[in-house]
Coordinates of C-alpha atoms in Angstrom, one line a residue:
Chain A
M175 CA 19.2 -16.2 41.0
E176 CA 18.8 -16.1 37.2
L177 CA 20.5 -12.7 37.2
I178 CA 23.6 -14.0 39.0
L179 CA 23.9 -16.9 36.6
C180 CA 23.4 -14.6 33.6
V181 CA 26.4 -12.6 34.8
A182 CA 28.4 -15.8 35.3
V183 CA 27.5 -16.8 31.7
G184 CA 28.5 -13.4 30.4
I185 CA 31.9 -13.7 32.2
L186 CA 32.5 -17.2 30.8
F187 CA 31.6 -15.9 27.3
S188 CA 33.9 -12.9 27.5
V189 CA 36.8 -14.9 28.8
G190 CA 36.2 -17.6 26.2
V191 CA 36.1 -15.1 23.4
Y192 CA 39.3 -13.4 24.7
L193 CA 41.1 -16.7 24.8
I194 CA 39.9 -17.6 21.3
L195 CA 41.4 -14.4 20.0
S196 CA 44.9 -15.3 21.4
K197 CA 47.8 -16.6 19.4
S198 CA 48.5 -19.9 21.1
L199 CA 46.5 -22.9 19.9
L200 CA 46.2 -24.3 23.5
K201 CA 44.6 -21.1 24.8
I202 CA 42.2 -21.2 21.9
I203 CA 41.0 -24.7 22.9
L204 CA 40.6 -23.6 26.5
G205 CA 38.6 -20.7 25.2
T206 CA 36.2 -23.0 23.3
S207 CA 35.8 -25.1 26.4
L208 CA 34.9 -22.0 28.4
L209 CA 32.5 -21.0 25.7
T210 CA 30.7 -24.3 25.8
H211 CA 30.5 -24.2 29.6
G212 CA 28.9 -20.8 29.3
V213 CA 26.4 -22.0 26.8
H214 CA 25.4 -25.0 28.9
L215 CA 24.9 -22.9 31.9
L216 CA 22.8 -20.6 29.7
V217 CA 20.5 -23.4 28.6
M218 CA 20.0 -24.3 32.3
T219 CA 19.3 -20.7 33.3
M220 CA 17.1 -19.9 30.4
A221 CA 14.7 -22.8 31.3
G222 CA 14.1 -21.1 34.7
L223 CA 15.6 -21.9 38.1
K224 CA 12.4 -22.4 40.0
R225 CA 12.6 -24.5 43.1
G226 CA 11.5 -28.1 42.7
A227 CA 12.5 -31.7 43.2
S228 CA 15.0 -33.3 40.8
P229 CA 13.2 -34.8 37.9
I230 CA 12.8 -38.3 39.3
L231 CA 9.3 -39.6 39.7
G232 CA 10.0 -41.6 42.8
D233 CA 10.5 -38.4 44.9
N234 CA 6.7 -37.8 45.1
S235 CA 7.2 -34.1 45.1
G236 CA 4.5 -31.6 44.2
S237 CA 6.7 -29.8 41.7
Y238 CA 9.7 -30.8 39.7
V239 CA 12.4 -28.8 37.8
D240 CA 12.1 -28.8 34.0
P241 CA 13.7 -32.1 32.7
L242 CA 14.0 -31.1 29.1
P243 CA 16.9 -28.6 29.3
Q244 CA 18.8 -31.2 31.4
A245 CA 18.5 -33.7 28.5
L246 CA 19.6 -31.0 26.1
I247 CA 22.6 -30.1 28.1
L248 CA 23.6 -33.7 28.5
T249 CA 23.5 -34.2 24.8
S250 CA 25.4 -31.0 24.2
I251 CA 28.1 -31.9 26.7
V252 CA 29.0 -35.2 25.1
I253 CA 29.0 -33.6 21.7
S254 CA 31.4 -30.8 22.8
F255 CA 33.4 -33.4 24.7
G256 CA 34.0 -35.4 21.5
I257 CA 34.9 -32.3 19.6
T258 CA 37.2 -31.0 22.2
A259 CA 39.0 -34.4 22.3
F260 CA 39.4 -34.2 18.6
F261 CA 40.6 -30.7 18.8
F262 CA 43.3 -31.6 21.3
V263 CA 44.6 -34.4 19.2
L264 CA 44.5 -32.2 16.1
A265 CA 46.5 -29.6 17.9
Y266 CA 49.0 -32.2 19.1
R267 CA 49.4 -33.6 15.6
T268 CA 49.7 -30.1 14.1
N269 CA 52.3 -29.3 16.7
Q270 CA 54.3 -32.4 15.7
T271 CA 54.0 -31.8 12.0
T272 CA 54.6 -28.0 11.8
G273 CA 56.7 -27.7 15.0
T274 CA 54.7 -24.7 16.3
E275 CA 51.6 -24.1 18.2
V276 CA 51.4 -20.4 17.5
T277 CA 48.6 -19.7 15.0
D278 CA 50.3 -16.6 13.6
D279 CA 53.2 -18.5 12.2
R280 CA 51.2 -20.5 9.8
E281 CA 51.5 -19.0 6.3
G282 CA 48.0 -18.4 5.1
G283 CA 46.7 -19.7 1.8
E284 CA 49.9 -20.7 0.1
A285 CA 47.8 -21.5 -3.1
A286 CA 46.8 -17.8 -3.2
N287 CA 50.3 -16.4 -3.4
E288 CA 50.6 -16.1 -7.1
Chain B
M3 CA 4.1 -47.0 6.3
N4 CA 5.6 -43.7 7.1
N5 CA 8.6 -45.4 8.5
L6 CA 10.0 -44.9 5.0
L7 CA 11.0 -41.4 6.2
V8 CA 13.7 -42.7 8.5
F9 CA 15.4 -44.8 5.9
P10 CA 17.5 -42.0 4.3
V11 CA 19.1 -41.7 7.8
L12 CA 19.1 -45.3 8.8
L13 CA 20.6 -46.8 5.6
P14 CA 23.9 -44.9 5.6
L15 CA 24.1 -45.1 9.4
V16 CA 23.9 -48.9 9.5
T17 CA 26.3 -49.3 6.6
A18 CA 28.8 -46.9 8.2
V19 CA 28.8 -48.9 11.4
I20 CA 29.2 -52.2 9.6
L21 CA 32.1 -50.8 7.6
F22 CA 34.0 -50.2 10.8
F23 CA 34.5 -53.9 11.2
F24 CA 36.2 -54.4 7.8
K25 CA 39.1 -52.0 8.1
E26 CA 41.5 -53.9 5.8
K27 CA 39.0 -55.2 3.3
I28 CA 38.9 -52.3 0.9
K29 CA 37.1 -54.1 -1.8
L30 CA 34.3 -55.1 0.5
Q31 CA 34.0 -51.6 1.9
R32 CA 33.6 -50.3 -1.7
I33 CA 30.9 -52.8 -2.6
L34 CA 28.9 -52.3 0.6
S35 CA 29.0 -48.5 0.4
L36 CA 28.1 -48.6 -3.2
I37 CA 25.1 -50.8 -2.5
S38 CA 24.0 -48.6 0.3
S39 CA 24.3 -45.5 -1.8
L40 CA 22.3 -47.1 -4.6
L41 CA 19.6 -48.1 -2.1
S42 CA 19.6 -44.5 -0.7
V43 CA 18.9 -43.1 -4.2
L44 CA 16.1 -45.7 -4.6
T45 CA 14.6 -44.9 -1.2
A46 CA 14.7 -41.1 -2.0
L47 CA 13.0 -41.7 -5.3
V48 CA 10.2 -43.7 -3.7
L49 CA 9.9 -41.1 -0.9
T50 CA 9.6 -38.3 -3.4
G51 CA 7.0 -40.2 -5.4
R52 CA 4.9 -40.9 -2.3
I53 CA 5.0 -37.3 -1.1
H54 CA 4.1 -36.2 -4.6
S55 CA 0.9 -38.3 -4.5
E56 CA 0.0 -38.1 -0.8
G57 CA 1.3 -34.8 0.5
I58 CA 3.4 -34.2 3.5
L59 CA 4.4 -37.3 5.4
T60 CA 5.2 -37.2 9.2
L61 CA 6.7 -39.8 11.5
N62 CA 6.5 -39.5 15.3
L63 CA 9.6 -41.3 16.5
G64 CA 8.7 -43.7 19.3
G65 CA 5.0 -43.0 18.8
W66 CA 4.9 -39.8 21.0
Q67 CA 2.6 -37.1 19.7
A68 CA 4.1 -34.2 17.9
P69 CA 5.2 -31.5 20.3
Y70 CA 6.4 -34.0 22.9
G71 CA 8.5 -36.4 20.8
I72 CA 10.9 -35.9 17.9
V73 CA 9.1 -35.8 14.6
F74 CA 10.5 -36.4 11.1
V75 CA 8.7 -34.4 8.5
G76 CA 9.0 -35.2 4.8
D77 CA 7.6 -32.4 2.7
M78 CA 8.5 -32.0 -0.9
F79 CA 11.3 -29.6 -0.2
S80 CA 13.0 -32.0 2.2
A81 CA 12.4 -35.0 -0.1
L82 CA 13.9 -33.3 -3.2
L83 CA 16.9 -32.2 -1.2
V84 CA 17.4 -35.8 0.2
L85 CA 17.1 -37.1 -3.4
A86 CA 19.7 -34.6 -4.7
A87 CA 22.0 -35.3 -1.8
S88 CA 21.8 -39.1 -2.4
V89 CA 22.5 -38.7 -6.1
V90 CA 25.5 -36.5 -5.5
G91 CA 26.6 -38.9 -2.7
L92 CA 26.5 -41.8 -5.2
A93 CA 28.4 -39.9 -7.9
V94 CA 31.1 -38.7 -5.5
L95 CA 31.4 -42.2 -4.0
I96 CA 32.1 -43.6 -7.4
Y97 CA 34.6 -40.8 -8.1
S98 CA 36.4 -41.6 -4.8
F99 CA 36.9 -45.2 -5.8
G100 CA 39.5 -44.1 -8.3
S101 CA 40.9 -41.1 -6.7
I102 CA 41.0 -41.2 -2.9
G103 CA 43.9 -43.7 -2.5
G104 CA 44.3 -46.9 -0.5
E105 CA 45.8 -45.2 2.6
R106 CA 42.8 -43.1 3.2
E107 CA 40.4 -46.0 2.3
R108 CA 42.0 -48.1 5.0
Y109 CA 41.4 -45.5 7.7
H110 CA 37.6 -45.6 7.5
Y111 CA 37.1 -43.1 4.6
Y112 CA 33.8 -44.8 3.6
S113 CA 32.4 -44.8 7.1
F114 CA 33.0 -41.1 7.5
F115 CA 31.6 -40.5 4.1
L116 CA 28.4 -42.3 5.0
F117 CA 28.2 -40.6 8.4
L118 CA 28.3 -37.3 6.6
L119 CA 25.3 -38.3 4.5
V120 CA 23.5 -39.4 7.7
G121 CA 24.0 -35.9 9.1
V122 CA 22.9 -34.2 5.8
N123 CA 19.8 -36.3 5.3
G124 CA 18.8 -36.1 9.0
S125 CA 19.1 -32.3 8.9
F126 CA 16.8 -32.2 5.9
L127 CA 14.2 -34.4 7.4
T128 CA 14.0 -33.5 11.1
G129 CA 11.2 -31.4 12.5
D130 CA 12.8 -30.5 15.8
I131 CA 15.2 -27.7 16.2
F132 CA 17.5 -29.4 18.8
N133 CA 17.5 -32.5 16.7
L134 CA 18.6 -30.3 13.8
F135 CA 21.6 -29.2 15.9
V136 CA 22.5 -32.8 16.6
F137 CA 22.4 -33.8 13.0
F138 CA 24.4 -30.7 12.2
E139 CA 27.0 -32.0 14.6
V140 CA 27.0 -35.5 13.1
M141 CA 27.6 -33.9 9.7
L142 CA 30.3 -31.6 11.0
M143 CA 32.1 -34.3 13.0
S144 CA 32.4 -36.4 9.9
S145 CA 33.5 -33.4 7.9
Y146 CA 36.3 -32.7 10.4
A147 CA 37.4 -36.3 10.0
L148 CA 37.2 -36.2 6.2
L149 CA 39.0 -32.8 6.1
S150 CA 41.9 -33.9 8.2
L151 CA 42.2 -37.6 6.9
G152 CA 45.6 -38.0 5.4
G153 CA 47.2 -35.4 7.7
T154 CA 49.2 -33.2 5.3
K155 CA 50.4 -29.9 6.6
L156 CA 47.8 -27.9 4.7
Q157 CA 45.0 -30.2 5.8
L158 CA 45.9 -29.9 9.5
R159 CA 46.2 -26.1 9.3
E160 CA 42.9 -25.7 7.6
T161 CA 41.1 -28.2 9.8
V162 CA 42.1 -26.1 12.8
K163 CA 40.5 -23.1 11.3
Y164 CA 37.4 -25.0 10.2
L165 CA 37.0 -26.7 13.5
L166 CA 37.3 -23.5 15.5
I167 CA 34.8 -21.6 13.4
N168 CA 32.3 -24.4 13.6
I169 CA 32.7 -24.8 17.4
V170 CA 31.9 -21.1 17.8
S171 CA 28.9 -21.3 15.5
S172 CA 27.6 -24.5 17.1
T173 CA 27.9 -22.8 20.5
L174 CA 25.8 -19.9 19.2
F175 CA 23.3 -22.4 17.8
V176 CA 22.8 -23.8 21.3
A177 CA 22.6 -20.4 22.8
A178 CA 19.9 -19.5 20.2
V179 CA 18.0 -22.6 21.0
A180 CA 18.2 -21.7 24.7
Y181 CA 16.8 -18.2 24.1
L182 CA 14.1 -19.6 21.9
Y183 CA 13.1 -22.2 24.5
A184 CA 13.1 -19.6 27.2
S185 CA 10.7 -17.4 25.2
V186 CA 8.3 -19.9 23.7
G187 CA 8.9 -23.1 25.6
T188 CA 9.0 -25.7 22.8
L189 CA 11.5 -27.2 20.4
N190 CA 9.3 -28.7 17.7
M191 CA 9.4 -26.5 14.6
A192 CA 5.7 -26.6 13.8
H193 CA 4.8 -25.9 17.4
L194 CA 7.4 -23.1 17.5
S195 CA 5.8 -21.6 14.5
M196 CA 2.3 -21.6 16.2
R197 CA 3.7 -20.1 19.5
V198 CA 5.6 -17.4 17.6
A199 CA 2.5 -16.6 15.8
E200 CA 0.5 -16.3 19.1
L201 CA 3.1 -14.1 20.8
G202 CA 3.6 -12.0 17.7
Q203 CA 7.2 -11.7 16.4
G204 CA 8.7 -8.7 17.9
G205 CA 11.4 -7.7 20.4
V206 CA 13.3 -10.7 21.7
L207 CA 12.0 -13.0 19.0
N208 CA 13.5 -10.8 16.3
V209 CA 16.8 -10.9 18.1
I210 CA 16.6 -14.7 18.2
A211 CA 15.8 -14.7 14.5
I212 CA 18.9 -12.7 13.7
L213 CA 21.0 -14.9 16.0
F214 CA 19.8 -17.9 13.9
L215 CA 20.6 -16.0 10.8
I216 CA 24.2 -15.5 12.0
V217 CA 24.5 -19.1 13.0
F218 CA 23.3 -20.5 9.7
G219 CA 25.1 -17.7 7.8
L220 CA 28.3 -19.0 9.3
K221 CA 27.5 -22.6 8.4
A222 CA 26.2 -21.8 4.9
G223 CA 28.9 -19.3 3.9
L224 CA 26.3 -16.5 3.6
F225 CA 28.3 -13.3 3.9
L226 CA 30.2 -14.8 6.9
F227 CA 32.1 -17.1 4.5
F228 CA 35.7 -16.0 5.4
W229 CA 36.6 -19.5 6.5
L230 CA 35.3 -21.3 3.4
P231 CA 37.8 -20.6 0.5
G232 CA 40.8 -21.8 2.6
S233 CA 39.1 -24.8 4.3
Y234 CA 37.7 -26.2 1.1
S235 CA 41.0 -26.0 -0.7
A236 CA 42.7 -28.4 1.7
P237 CA 41.1 -31.8 1.3
P238 CA 41.4 -34.2 -1.7
S239 CA 39.1 -33.5 -4.6
A240 CA 36.5 -36.2 -3.8
V241 CA 36.0 -34.8 -0.3
R242 CA 35.9 -31.3 -1.7
A243 CA 33.1 -32.3 -4.1
L244 CA 31.1 -33.7 -1.2
F245 CA 31.6 -30.5 0.9
G246 CA 31.0 -28.1 -2.0
A247 CA 27.8 -29.9 -3.0
L248 CA 26.3 -30.6 0.4
L249 CA 27.7 -28.8 3.5
T250 CA 26.8 -25.2 2.7
K251 CA 23.4 -26.3 1.3
V252 CA 22.3 -27.7 4.7
G253 CA 22.9 -24.2 6.1
V254 CA 20.9 -22.7 3.2
Y255 CA 18.1 -25.2 3.8
S256 CA 18.0 -24.2 7.5
I257 CA 17.9 -20.5 6.7
I258 CA 15.0 -21.1 4.3
R259 CA 13.2 -23.4 6.7
I260 CA 13.6 -21.1 9.7
F261 CA 12.5 -17.9 7.8
T262 CA 9.6 -19.5 6.0
L263 CA 8.2 -21.6 8.8
I264 CA 9.0 -19.9 12.1
F265 CA 10.1 -16.3 11.8
Y266 CA 8.0 -15.1 8.8
H267 CA 5.8 -12.7 10.7
D268 CA 8.0 -9.6 10.7
P269 CA 9.7 -9.4 7.3
G270 CA 10.2 -5.7 7.8
T271 CA 13.0 -6.4 10.4
T272 CA 14.6 -9.6 9.0
R273 CA 14.4 -8.9 5.3
P274 CA 16.9 -6.0 5.1
W275 CA 19.4 -8.2 6.9
L276 CA 18.9 -11.1 4.4
M277 CA 18.9 -8.7 1.5
F278 CA 22.2 -7.1 2.6
M279 CA 23.8 -10.5 3.2
A280 CA 22.6 -11.9 -0.1
A281 CA 23.9 -9.0 -2.0
A282 CA 27.2 -8.9 -0.3
T283 CA 27.6 -12.6 -0.7
M284 CA 27.0 -12.5 -4.5
I285 CA 29.3 -9.5 -5.0
L286 CA 32.2 -10.8 -2.8
G287 CA 31.8 -14.3 -4.1
G288 CA 31.8 -13.2 -7.7
L289 CA 34.9 -11.0 -7.1
G290 CA 36.7 -13.8 -5.4
A291 CA 35.9 -16.2 -8.3
V292 CA 37.4 -13.8 -10.8
A293 CA 40.4 -12.8 -8.7
Y294 CA 42.1 -16.2 -8.2
K295 CA 44.2 -18.3 -10.6
D296 CA 44.0 -21.7 -9.1
I297 CA 41.2 -24.1 -9.6
P298 CA 40.2 -25.0 -6.0
R299 CA 39.7 -21.3 -5.0
I300 CA 37.8 -20.4 -8.2
L301 CA 35.4 -23.3 -7.5
N302 CA 35.1 -22.4 -3.8
Y303 CA 34.1 -18.9 -4.6
N304 CA 31.5 -20.2 -7.0
V305 CA 29.9 -22.1 -4.1
I306 CA 29.6 -18.8 -2.2
V307 CA 28.0 -17.0 -5.1
S308 CA 25.2 -19.6 -5.4
V309 CA 24.5 -19.4 -1.6
G310 CA 23.9 -15.7 -2.1
F311 CA 21.7 -16.4 -5.1
V312 CA 19.4 -18.8 -3.3
T313 CA 19.0 -16.4 -0.4
F314 CA 18.0 -13.7 -2.9
G315 CA 15.0 -15.9 -3.7
L316 CA 14.1 -16.1 0.0
V317 CA 14.3 -12.3 0.2
A318 CA 12.1 -11.7 -2.7
A319 CA 9.6 -14.2 -1.2
T320 CA 7.0 -14.2 -4.1
G321 CA 5.7 -17.5 -5.2
D322 CA 7.9 -17.4 -8.2
A323 CA 11.0 -16.5 -6.3
I324 CA 10.5 -19.3 -3.7
N325 CA 10.0 -21.9 -6.5
G326 CA 13.1 -20.5 -8.2
A327 CA 15.1 -20.8 -5.0
V328 CA 14.1 -24.4 -4.6
F329 CA 14.8 -25.2 -8.2
Y330 CA 18.1 -23.4 -8.2
L331 CA 19.1 -25.1 -4.9
L332 CA 18.5 -28.5 -6.4
H333 CA 20.3 -27.7 -9.6
D334 CA 23.2 -26.3 -7.6
I335 CA 23.7 -29.3 -5.4
V336 CA 24.1 -31.5 -8.5
A337 CA 26.0 -29.0 -10.6
K338 CA 28.4 -28.1 -7.8
G339 CA 29.1 -31.8 -7.1
L340 CA 29.8 -32.2 -10.8
L341 CA 31.9 -29.0 -11.0
F342 CA 34.2 -30.2 -8.2
I343 CA 34.5 -33.7 -9.6
L344 CA 35.5 -32.2 -13.0
G345 CA 37.8 -29.8 -11.2
G346 CA 39.5 -32.7 -9.5
L347 CA 39.8 -34.6 -12.8
I348 CA 41.3 -31.5 -14.4
I349 CA 43.8 -31.3 -11.6
S350 CA 44.7 -35.0 -11.9
A351 CA 44.9 -34.7 -15.7
S352 CA 47.3 -31.7 -15.6
G353 CA 49.2 -32.6 -12.4
T354 CA 48.7 -29.1 -11.0
D355 CA 46.0 -26.8 -9.7
R356 CA 47.6 -23.6 -10.9
L357 CA 46.2 -22.3 -14.2
K358 CA 49.5 -20.9 -15.3
D359 CA 51.0 -24.3 -15.4
M360 CA 48.2 -25.7 -17.5
G361 CA 47.3 -25.7 -21.2
G362 CA 46.3 -27.7 -24.2
L363 CA 44.3 -30.3 -22.3
I364 CA 41.6 -30.4 -25.0
Q365 CA 44.0 -32.3 -27.3
R366 CA 44.4 -35.2 -24.8
Y367 CA 41.1 -35.0 -22.9
P368 CA 38.4 -33.8 -25.3
L369 CA 35.6 -35.4 -23.4
L370 CA 36.6 -33.8 -20.1
G371 CA 36.9 -30.5 -21.8
W372 CA 33.5 -30.5 -23.4
M373 CA 31.8 -31.8 -20.2
F374 CA 33.4 -28.9 -18.3
F375 CA 32.2 -26.5 -21.0
I376 CA 28.6 -27.7 -20.9
L377 CA 28.6 -27.5 -17.1
A378 CA 29.9 -24.0 -17.1
L379 CA 27.0 -23.0 -19.4
A380 CA 24.6 -24.8 -17.0
L381 CA 26.0 -23.0 -14.0
V382 CA 25.6 -19.6 -15.6
G383 CA 22.0 -20.5 -16.7
I384 CA 22.1 -20.9 -20.5
P385 CA 18.5 -22.0 -21.5
P386 CA 18.4 -25.7 -22.3
L387 CA 20.4 -26.6 -19.2
S388 CA 19.2 -26.9 -15.6
G389 CA 20.5 -23.6 -14.2
F390 CA 18.2 -21.6 -16.4
P391 CA 14.7 -22.2 -15.0
G392 CA 15.7 -21.5 -11.4
K393 CA 17.5 -18.3 -12.3
L394 CA 14.7 -17.2 -14.5
L395 CA 12.1 -17.7 -11.8
L396 CA 14.4 -16.0 -9.2
I397 CA 15.0 -12.9 -11.3
R398 CA 11.4 -12.6 -12.3
G399 CA 10.3 -12.9 -8.6
G400 CA 12.9 -10.2 -7.7
L401 CA 11.7 -7.8 -10.4
E402 CA 8.1 -8.4 -9.4
E403 CA 9.0 -7.2 -5.9
G404 CA 10.7 -4.2 -7.4
M405 CA 14.2 -5.3 -6.2
I406 CA 15.9 -4.0 -9.3
G407 CA 19.3 -3.6 -7.6
L408 CA 19.4 -7.1 -6.2
S409 CA 18.3 -8.6 -9.5
L410 CA 21.0 -6.7 -11.3
I411 CA 23.6 -8.0 -8.8
G412 CA 22.2 -11.5 -9.4
V413 CA 22.6 -11.2 -13.2
G414 CA 26.0 -9.5 -12.7
S415 CA 27.3 -12.3 -10.5
S416 CA 26.2 -14.8 -13.1
L417 CA 28.5 -13.0 -15.6
L418 CA 31.4 -13.2 -13.1
V419 CA 30.7 -16.9 -12.7
L420 CA 30.8 -17.4 -16.4
Y421 CA 34.0 -15.4 -16.7
S422 CA 35.7 -17.4 -13.9
L423 CA 34.8 -20.8 -15.4
I424 CA 35.5 -19.9 -19.0
K425 CA 38.9 -18.7 -17.7
I426 CA 39.6 -22.2 -16.6
F427 CA 38.4 -23.5 -19.9
R428 CA 40.4 -21.0 -22.0
I429 CA 43.7 -21.3 -20.2
G430 CA 43.5 -25.0 -19.2
F431 CA 42.1 -26.5 -22.3
W432 CA 42.9 -24.1 -25.1
G433 CA 46.2 -22.6 -24.0
D434 CA 49.6 -23.8 -25.2
P435 CA 50.6 -27.2 -23.8
Q436 CA 53.1 -26.9 -20.9
E437 CA 56.0 -29.3 -21.1
K438 CA 56.1 -30.0 -17.4
Q439 CA 52.6 -31.4 -17.2
I440 CA 52.8 -33.7 -20.2
Q441 CA 55.3 -35.8 -18.3
K442 CA 53.1 -35.9 -15.2
S443 CA 49.7 -36.7 -16.8
G444 CA 48.3 -40.1 -17.2
A445 CA 44.9 -41.7 -17.9
L446 CA 42.0 -40.4 -16.0
P447 CA 40.2 -42.6 -13.4
R448 CA 37.4 -44.2 -15.4
A449 CA 35.1 -44.4 -12.4
G450 CA 35.4 -40.6 -11.9
M451 CA 34.4 -40.0 -15.5
A452 CA 31.4 -42.3 -15.2
G453 CA 30.2 -40.5 -12.1
A454 CA 30.7 -37.1 -13.7
A455 CA 28.9 -38.3 -16.9
G456 CA 25.9 -39.4 -14.8
L457 CA 25.6 -36.1 -13.1
L458 CA 26.0 -34.2 -16.3
L459 CA 23.1 -36.3 -17.8
I460 CA 21.0 -35.2 -14.8
V461 CA 21.9 -31.5 -15.3
I462 CA 21.0 -31.7 -19.0
L463 CA 17.8 -33.7 -18.4
A464 CA 16.6 -31.5 -15.5
G465 CA 16.9 -28.6 -17.9
I466 CA 15.1 -30.2 -20.8
C467 CA 12.4 -31.7 -18.7
S468 CA 12.1 -28.7 -16.5
E469 CA 8.3 -28.7 -16.8
Y470 CA 8.2 -32.1 -15.2
V471 CA 10.7 -31.1 -12.5
Y472 CA 8.7 -27.9 -11.9
S473 CA 5.6 -29.9 -10.9
F474 CA 7.6 -31.2 -7.9
V475 CA 9.3 -27.9 -7.2
S476 CA 6.0 -26.0 -7.1
Q477 CA 4.7 -28.5 -4.6
A478 CA 7.7 -27.7 -2.4
G479 CA 7.3 -24.0 -2.9
E480 CA 3.6 -24.2 -1.9
V481 CA 4.5 -25.6 1.5
L482 CA 7.2 -23.0 2.0
A483 CA 4.8 -20.2 1.0
N484 CA 2.0 -21.6 3.3
P485 CA 3.5 -22.7 6.6
E486 CA 0.0 -23.7 7.8
L487 CA 0.2 -26.8 5.6
Y488 CA 3.3 -27.9 7.4
I489 CA 1.9 -27.1 10.8
E490 CA -1.4 -29.0 10.1
A491 CA 0.5 -32.1 8.9
V492 CA 2.7 -32.2 12.0
M493 CA 0.2 -31.2 14.7
K494 CA -2.7 -33.4 13.5
E495 CA -4.4 -35.5 16.1

């Protein structure tokens, strides 16, 4: 089971990296979302996928799944959600101000051109 | 009460939240943030004093024992960094009163400012690796906001780059934590150190160590600094001072902490990487500082050089070198804050950031000119000033270890730093006055000069009283050289 998820994480990472390397800002943001999806899945996989009850004490089960990575993922999800929201608004504002959403068109380091 | 440990985080946090309610009352915002910053400096002083007399302080948040709960650890290294960060925060805050402008102040500038300090102080004090990630994000989120606040074209463009590079590095950070958790099953740094020692650092743990090096190298501008010169050129000079003084230093702190506390068992594998990255950082940063002719970029490349220099101390890893790295890191936080404030004052004095449009500033701003000159000497490491003891210890440690090449690179990069700063002094202050700028220039913000003078006083005093400062620094170096002390303090019954 871990092996399958590792492959899935690998695919998410590669697609994410491919999208980040593209020219359009929107694709870059989608790439970062895929990357964070991949890493959240990775945290879950890395903690082990042994069978057990969901980590709620009322279930009276003999074994539970590891609750720690779930808390880590939850934290990481809200953080990346906040950052993604900020990134979208930033991209929108950039698009309005510069009139383009293609990263190549931005002239790099205008202070350096002396 | 060890609860003192949480105050460097709590104080700016509470103030920042309160400030959100007074959006339009700029005067009140200024007063509150000033009081909070003064209190932070006081708290940091008390904290440093207590750790000096009692040794490492720990605080189990929520009363849970060490590996199970989150623990705050105040050893001397953290305390000194918190102190330096609070002092620079205060000075930059005073500088921003006169320079940041009402429009930005109205849009929660001071809240973001204080949140950034929350993230920085939290990163220095935490003893849990995932909590370190969270504090990094707190710091980075506020830095995104500060970087883009104002919304000029340049700022927007650079924020996009900065945001993207930090999302990628944070993702790698989480991945590294996941791998580490999978292989040792804990997140507490002291506990991690014990488990890594039990397992023996080899194979996968080395890979994780290098992954952490890449993550923090990206954040600290160690070799992977390609994002830094552009991003730090965009924001207004007060924000730039805060970034230049603090942000990269948190990455440097994490590298030092990780490689002295957790992954110190196999220096044969990790050391060549650190060595290569330190050398490349010093060389490339020095070259960049010499190459450019506008003030923001020269200063930005100076930040990069010093990151390489501190890492050099970690590579050499003798007692002297570690003490030197701590001393130099402290000096560098204060001096870089001052350098960026003075740079900002020069820009506002001459009305331009290009060197070729400047000249003759010494006639109208003699005080500014001589302050800049003294600081340039301090950054290079001329004896009575604060840059000297750290550099001396670092170079001596490097030579003891037989790292002649790296030591030479360190000395050479100092020369490049000197050249780049004296270039600003020579052209900007001594050159012929340019007609364009005389019309533009006005009086300097008095608050900014006061903040800069305070920092300069610290730079000079820390150099003159280096014997006294050294008694604190050597205590910090001792814990870094003997991780057992840290582990015992955290994992006690």
